[in-house]
PDB file of C-alpha atoms in Angstrom:
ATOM      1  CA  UNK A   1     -26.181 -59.043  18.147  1.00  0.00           C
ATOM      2  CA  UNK A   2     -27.865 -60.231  15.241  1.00  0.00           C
ATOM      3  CA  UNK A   3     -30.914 -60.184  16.506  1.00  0.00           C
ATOM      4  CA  UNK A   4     -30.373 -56.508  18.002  1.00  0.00           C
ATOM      5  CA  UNK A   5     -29.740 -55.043  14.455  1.00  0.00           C
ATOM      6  CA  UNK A   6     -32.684 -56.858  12.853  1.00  0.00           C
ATOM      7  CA  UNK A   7     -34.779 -55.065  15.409  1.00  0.00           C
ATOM      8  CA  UNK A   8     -33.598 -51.451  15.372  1.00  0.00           C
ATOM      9  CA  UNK A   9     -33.580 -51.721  11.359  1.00  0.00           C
ATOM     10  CA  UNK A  10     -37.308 -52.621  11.679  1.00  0.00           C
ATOM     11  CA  UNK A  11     -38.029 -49.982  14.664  1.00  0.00           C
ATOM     12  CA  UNK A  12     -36.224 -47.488  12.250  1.00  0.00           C
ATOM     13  CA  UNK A  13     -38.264 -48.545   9.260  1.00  0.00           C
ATOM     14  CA  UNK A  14     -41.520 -48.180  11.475  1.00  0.00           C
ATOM     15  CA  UNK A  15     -40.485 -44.723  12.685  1.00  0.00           C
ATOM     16  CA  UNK A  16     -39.475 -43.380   8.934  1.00  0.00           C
ATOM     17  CA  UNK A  17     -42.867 -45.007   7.676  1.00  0.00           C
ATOM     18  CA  UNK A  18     -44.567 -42.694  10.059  1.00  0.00           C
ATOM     19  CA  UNK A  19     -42.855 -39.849   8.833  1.00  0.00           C
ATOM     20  CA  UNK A  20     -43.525 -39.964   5.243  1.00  0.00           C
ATOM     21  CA  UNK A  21     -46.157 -38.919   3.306  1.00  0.00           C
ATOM     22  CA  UNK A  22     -45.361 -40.383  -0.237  1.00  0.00           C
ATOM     23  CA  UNK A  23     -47.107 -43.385  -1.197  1.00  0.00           C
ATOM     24  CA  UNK A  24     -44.400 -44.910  -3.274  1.00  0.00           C
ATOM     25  CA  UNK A  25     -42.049 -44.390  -0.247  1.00  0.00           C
ATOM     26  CA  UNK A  26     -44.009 -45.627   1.901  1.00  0.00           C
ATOM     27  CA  UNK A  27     -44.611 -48.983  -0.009  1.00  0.00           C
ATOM     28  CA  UNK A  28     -41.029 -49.290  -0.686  1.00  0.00           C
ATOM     29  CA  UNK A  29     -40.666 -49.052   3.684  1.00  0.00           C
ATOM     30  CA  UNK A  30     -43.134 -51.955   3.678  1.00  0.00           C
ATOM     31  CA  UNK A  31     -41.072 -54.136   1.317  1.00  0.00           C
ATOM     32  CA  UNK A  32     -37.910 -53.697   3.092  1.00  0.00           C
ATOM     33  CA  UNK A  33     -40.225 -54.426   6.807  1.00  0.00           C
ATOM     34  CA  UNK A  34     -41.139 -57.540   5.269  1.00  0.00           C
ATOM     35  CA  UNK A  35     -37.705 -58.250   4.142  1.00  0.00           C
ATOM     36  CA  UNK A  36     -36.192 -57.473   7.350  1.00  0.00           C
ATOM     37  CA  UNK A  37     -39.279 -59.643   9.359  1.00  0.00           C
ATOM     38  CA  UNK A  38     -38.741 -62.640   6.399  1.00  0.00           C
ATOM     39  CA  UNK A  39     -34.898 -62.680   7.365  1.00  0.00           C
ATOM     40  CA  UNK A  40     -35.382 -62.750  11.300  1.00  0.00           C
ATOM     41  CA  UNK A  41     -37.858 -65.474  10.935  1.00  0.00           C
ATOM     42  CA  UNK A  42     -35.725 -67.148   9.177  1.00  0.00           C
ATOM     43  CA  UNK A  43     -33.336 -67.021  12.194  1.00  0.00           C
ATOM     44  CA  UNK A  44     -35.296 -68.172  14.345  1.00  0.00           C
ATOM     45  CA  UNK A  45     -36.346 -71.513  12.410  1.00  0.00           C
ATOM     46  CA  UNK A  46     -34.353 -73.960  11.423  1.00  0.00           C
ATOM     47  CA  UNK A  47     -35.041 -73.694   7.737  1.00  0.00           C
ATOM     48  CA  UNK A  48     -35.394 -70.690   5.479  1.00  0.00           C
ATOM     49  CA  UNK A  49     -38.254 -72.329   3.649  1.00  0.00           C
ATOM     50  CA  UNK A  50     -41.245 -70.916   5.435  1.00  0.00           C
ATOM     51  CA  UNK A  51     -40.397 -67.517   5.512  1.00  0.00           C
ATOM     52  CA  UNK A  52     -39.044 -67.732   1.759  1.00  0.00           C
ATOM     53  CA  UNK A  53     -42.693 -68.553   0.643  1.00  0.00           C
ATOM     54  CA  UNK A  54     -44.313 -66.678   2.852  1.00  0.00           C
ATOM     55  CA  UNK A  55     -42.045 -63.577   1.408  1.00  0.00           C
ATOM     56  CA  UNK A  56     -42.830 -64.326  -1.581  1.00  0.00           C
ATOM     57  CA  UNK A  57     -46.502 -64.431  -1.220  1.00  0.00           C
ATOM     58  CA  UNK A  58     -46.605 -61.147   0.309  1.00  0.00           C
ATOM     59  CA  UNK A  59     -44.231 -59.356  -1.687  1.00  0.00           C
ATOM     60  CA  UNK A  60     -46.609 -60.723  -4.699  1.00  0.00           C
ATOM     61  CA  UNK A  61     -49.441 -58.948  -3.222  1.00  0.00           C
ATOM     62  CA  UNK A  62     -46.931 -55.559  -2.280  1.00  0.00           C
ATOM     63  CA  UNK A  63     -46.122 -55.928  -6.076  1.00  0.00           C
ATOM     64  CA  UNK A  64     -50.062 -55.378  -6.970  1.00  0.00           C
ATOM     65  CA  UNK A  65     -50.606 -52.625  -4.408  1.00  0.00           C
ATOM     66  CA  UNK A  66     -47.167 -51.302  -5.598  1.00  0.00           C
ATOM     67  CA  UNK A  67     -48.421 -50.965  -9.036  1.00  0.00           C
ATOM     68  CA  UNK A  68     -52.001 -49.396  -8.158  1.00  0.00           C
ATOM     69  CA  UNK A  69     -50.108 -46.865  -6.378  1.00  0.00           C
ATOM     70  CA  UNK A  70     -47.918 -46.627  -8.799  1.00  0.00           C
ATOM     71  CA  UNK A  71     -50.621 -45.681 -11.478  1.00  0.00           C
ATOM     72  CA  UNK A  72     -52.056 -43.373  -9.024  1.00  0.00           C
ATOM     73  CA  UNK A  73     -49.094 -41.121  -7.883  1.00  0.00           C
ATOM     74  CA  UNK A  74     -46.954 -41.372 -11.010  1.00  0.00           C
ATOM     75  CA  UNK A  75     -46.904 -37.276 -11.369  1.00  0.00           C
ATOM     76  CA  UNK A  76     -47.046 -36.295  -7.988  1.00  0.00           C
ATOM     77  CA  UNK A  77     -43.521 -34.836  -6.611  1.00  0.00           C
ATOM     78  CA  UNK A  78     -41.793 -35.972  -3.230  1.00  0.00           C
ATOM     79  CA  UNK A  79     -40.022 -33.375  -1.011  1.00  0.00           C
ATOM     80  CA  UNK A  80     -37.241 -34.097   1.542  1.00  0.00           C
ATOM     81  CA  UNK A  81     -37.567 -31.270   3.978  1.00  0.00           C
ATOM     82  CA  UNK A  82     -34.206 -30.599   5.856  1.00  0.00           C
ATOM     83  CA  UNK A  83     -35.988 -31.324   8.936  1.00  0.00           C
ATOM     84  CA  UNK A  84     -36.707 -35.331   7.653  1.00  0.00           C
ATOM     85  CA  UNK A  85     -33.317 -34.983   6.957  1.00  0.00           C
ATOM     86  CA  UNK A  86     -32.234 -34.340  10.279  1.00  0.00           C
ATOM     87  CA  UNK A  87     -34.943 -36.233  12.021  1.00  0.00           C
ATOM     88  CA  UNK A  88     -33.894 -39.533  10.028  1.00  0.00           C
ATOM     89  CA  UNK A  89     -30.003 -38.924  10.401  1.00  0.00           C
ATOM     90  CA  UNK A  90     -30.783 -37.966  14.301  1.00  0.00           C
ATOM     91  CA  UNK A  91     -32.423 -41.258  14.694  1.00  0.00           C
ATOM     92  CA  UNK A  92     -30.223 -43.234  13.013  1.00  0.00           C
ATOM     93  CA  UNK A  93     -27.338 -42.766  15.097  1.00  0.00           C
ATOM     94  CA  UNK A  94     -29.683 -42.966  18.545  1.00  0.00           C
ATOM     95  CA  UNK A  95     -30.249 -46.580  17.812  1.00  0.00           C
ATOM     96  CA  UNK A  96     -27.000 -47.467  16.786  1.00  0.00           C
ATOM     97  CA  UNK A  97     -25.582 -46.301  20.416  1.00  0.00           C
ATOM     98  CA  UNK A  98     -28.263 -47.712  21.782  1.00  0.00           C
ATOM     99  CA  UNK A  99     -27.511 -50.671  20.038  1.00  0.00           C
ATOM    100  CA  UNK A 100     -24.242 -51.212  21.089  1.00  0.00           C
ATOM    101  CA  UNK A 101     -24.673 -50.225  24.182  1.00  0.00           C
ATOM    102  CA  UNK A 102     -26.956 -52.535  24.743  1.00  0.00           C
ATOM    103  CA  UNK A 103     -24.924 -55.732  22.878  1.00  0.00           C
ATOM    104  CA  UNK A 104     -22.669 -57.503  25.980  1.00  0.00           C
ATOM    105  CA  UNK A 105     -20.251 -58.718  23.665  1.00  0.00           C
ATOM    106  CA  UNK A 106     -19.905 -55.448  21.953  1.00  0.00           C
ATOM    107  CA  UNK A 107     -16.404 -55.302  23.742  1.00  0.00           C
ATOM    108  CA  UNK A 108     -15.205 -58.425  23.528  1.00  0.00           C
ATOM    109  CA  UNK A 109     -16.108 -58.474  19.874  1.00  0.00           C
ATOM    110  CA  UNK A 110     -14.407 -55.222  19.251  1.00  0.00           C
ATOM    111  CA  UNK A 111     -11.043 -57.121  20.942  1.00  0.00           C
ATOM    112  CA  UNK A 112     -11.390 -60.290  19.145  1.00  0.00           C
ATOM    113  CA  UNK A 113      -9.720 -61.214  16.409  1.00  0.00           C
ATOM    114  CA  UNK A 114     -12.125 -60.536  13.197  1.00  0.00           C
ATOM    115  CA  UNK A 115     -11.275 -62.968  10.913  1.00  0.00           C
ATOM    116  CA  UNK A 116     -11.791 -66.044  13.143  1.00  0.00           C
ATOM    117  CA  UNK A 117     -14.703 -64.601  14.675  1.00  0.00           C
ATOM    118  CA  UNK A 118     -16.517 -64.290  10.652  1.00  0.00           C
ATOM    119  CA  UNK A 119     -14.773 -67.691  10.022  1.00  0.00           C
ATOM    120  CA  UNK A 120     -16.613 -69.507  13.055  1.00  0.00           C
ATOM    121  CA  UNK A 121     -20.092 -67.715  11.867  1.00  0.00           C
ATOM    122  CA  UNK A 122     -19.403 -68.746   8.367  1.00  0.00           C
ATOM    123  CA  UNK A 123     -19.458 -72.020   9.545  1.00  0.00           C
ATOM    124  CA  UNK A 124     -22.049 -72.088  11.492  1.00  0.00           C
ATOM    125  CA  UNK A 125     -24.679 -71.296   8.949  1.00  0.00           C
ATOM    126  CA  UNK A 126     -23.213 -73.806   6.668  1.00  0.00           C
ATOM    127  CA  UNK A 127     -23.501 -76.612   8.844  1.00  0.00           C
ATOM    128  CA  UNK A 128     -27.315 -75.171  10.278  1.00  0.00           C
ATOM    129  CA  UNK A 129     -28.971 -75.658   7.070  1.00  0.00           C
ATOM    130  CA  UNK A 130     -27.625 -78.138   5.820  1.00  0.00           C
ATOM    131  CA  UNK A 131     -29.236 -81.813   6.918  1.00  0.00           C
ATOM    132  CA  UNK A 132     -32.610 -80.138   6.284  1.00  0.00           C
ATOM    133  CA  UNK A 133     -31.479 -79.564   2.770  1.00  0.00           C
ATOM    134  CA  UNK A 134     -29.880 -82.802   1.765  1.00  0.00           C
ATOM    135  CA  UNK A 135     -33.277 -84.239   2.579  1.00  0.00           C
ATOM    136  CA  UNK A 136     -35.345 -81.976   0.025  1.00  0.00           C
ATOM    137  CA  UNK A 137     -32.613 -82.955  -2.935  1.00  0.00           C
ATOM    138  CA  UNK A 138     -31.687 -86.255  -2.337  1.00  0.00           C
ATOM    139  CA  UNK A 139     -33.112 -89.625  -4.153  1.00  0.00           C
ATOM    140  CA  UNK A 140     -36.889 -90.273  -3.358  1.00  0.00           C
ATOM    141  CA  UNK A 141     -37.487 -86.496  -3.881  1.00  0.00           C
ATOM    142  CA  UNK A 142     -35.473 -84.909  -6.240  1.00  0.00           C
ATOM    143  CA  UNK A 143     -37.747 -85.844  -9.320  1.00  0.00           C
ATOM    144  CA  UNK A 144     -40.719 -84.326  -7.280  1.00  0.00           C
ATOM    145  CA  UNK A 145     -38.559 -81.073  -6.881  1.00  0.00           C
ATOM    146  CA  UNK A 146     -37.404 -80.523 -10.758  1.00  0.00           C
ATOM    147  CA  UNK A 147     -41.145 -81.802 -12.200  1.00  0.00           C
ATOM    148  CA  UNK A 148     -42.367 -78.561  -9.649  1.00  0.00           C
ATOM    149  CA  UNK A 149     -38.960 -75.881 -11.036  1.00  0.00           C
ATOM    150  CA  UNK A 150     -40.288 -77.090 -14.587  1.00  0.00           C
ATOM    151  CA  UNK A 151     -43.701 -76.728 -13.978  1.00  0.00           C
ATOM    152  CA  UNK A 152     -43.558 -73.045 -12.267  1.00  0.00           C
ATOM    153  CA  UNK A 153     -41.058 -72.202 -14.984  1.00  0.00           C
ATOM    154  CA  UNK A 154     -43.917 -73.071 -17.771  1.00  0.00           C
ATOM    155  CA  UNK A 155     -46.493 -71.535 -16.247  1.00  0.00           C
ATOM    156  CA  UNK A 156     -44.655 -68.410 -15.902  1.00  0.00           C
ATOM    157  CA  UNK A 157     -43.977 -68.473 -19.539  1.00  0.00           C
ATOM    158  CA  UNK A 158     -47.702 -68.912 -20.294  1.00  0.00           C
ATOM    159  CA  UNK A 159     -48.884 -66.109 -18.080  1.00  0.00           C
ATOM    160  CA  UNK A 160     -46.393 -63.917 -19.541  1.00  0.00           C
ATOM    161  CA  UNK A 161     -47.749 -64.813 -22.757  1.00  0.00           C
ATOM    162  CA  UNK A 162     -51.385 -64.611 -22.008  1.00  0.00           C
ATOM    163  CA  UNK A 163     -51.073 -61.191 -20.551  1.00  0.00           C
ATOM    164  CA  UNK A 164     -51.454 -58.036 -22.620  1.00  0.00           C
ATOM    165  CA  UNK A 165     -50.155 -54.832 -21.207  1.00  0.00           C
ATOM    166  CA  UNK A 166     -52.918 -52.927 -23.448  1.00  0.00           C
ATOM    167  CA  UNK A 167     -55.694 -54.637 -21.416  1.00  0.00           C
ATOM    168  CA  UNK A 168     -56.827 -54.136 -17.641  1.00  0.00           C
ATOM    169  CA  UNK A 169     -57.131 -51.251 -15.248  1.00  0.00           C
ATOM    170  CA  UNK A 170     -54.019 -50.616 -15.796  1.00  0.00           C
ATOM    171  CA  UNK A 171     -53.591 -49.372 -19.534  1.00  0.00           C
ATOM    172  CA  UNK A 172     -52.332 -46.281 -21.191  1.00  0.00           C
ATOM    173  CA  UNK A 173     -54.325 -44.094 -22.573  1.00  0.00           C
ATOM    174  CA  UNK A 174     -53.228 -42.823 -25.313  1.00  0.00           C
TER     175      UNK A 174
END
């Protein structure tokens, strides 16, 4: 099921990318693709570690592009038409039939009794994760993990330091 709604959320996201024609929408439709693509990956391995760094390195670049675009289209309006609207709202509820429809334990779901069924997920991700985990922070690596928290910390502290707003392609004119 879970892997049903990750997909239609990133077929919607596709479709509604195609539709747009604002570049700040359409860079905020990227972030939440690789969001959505970060999360399912994460699913499907064991560990959430690759796909956290590898969302993180692309969301730093998305941040870049997000500001160039930012600088470039800062005036210009956006329009919803009605028929975007209507398009978007039309779609929406297509895939979530289909969705459904197409889940074989939509029923017995819908039967079940909720609160055991979220109980026995809760569980389950607890106990996924967790041996993979215990390894990273336990004794012959846990001073290797804080020297690398302290040592990103600092150098974000420098680099916020360093940096000027007043200087680069991106500065005010005044």
């Amino acid at each position: 099921m879970l892997n049903l709604i990750m997909l239609t959320s990133y077929i919607f996201n596709a479709i509604m990318f195609i539709q747009t024609n604002h570049p700040m929408i359409m860079t905020i439709i990227v972030i939440i693709q690789t969001i959505i693509a970060a999360v399912y990956l994460g699913l499907l391995s064991l560990s959430y570690w690759f796909c956290y760094i590898l969302t993180l390195v692309f969301l730093g670049g998305m941040l870049v592009l997000f500001s160039y675009i930012t600088s470039l289209a800062s005036n210009e309006l956006m329009f919803m038409t009605s028929k975007m609207i209507m398009t978007t709202i039309l779609l929406m509820i297509t895939l979530l039939i289909l969705m459904f429809f197409m889940d074989p334990w939509f029923y017995t779901t819908m039967t079940k009794n909720t609160d055991t069924s979220t109980m026995e997920l809760i569980n389950t991700f607890n106990t996924e994760a967790t041996p993979h985990l215990l390894k990273l922070y336990n004794k012959p690596t846990h001073l290797i993990t804080l020297l690398l928290v302290n040592y990103l910390f600092l150098t974000l502290i420098v680099i916020v330091k360093i940096t000027n707003i007043f200087q680069g392609p991106l500065r005010h004119k005044f």
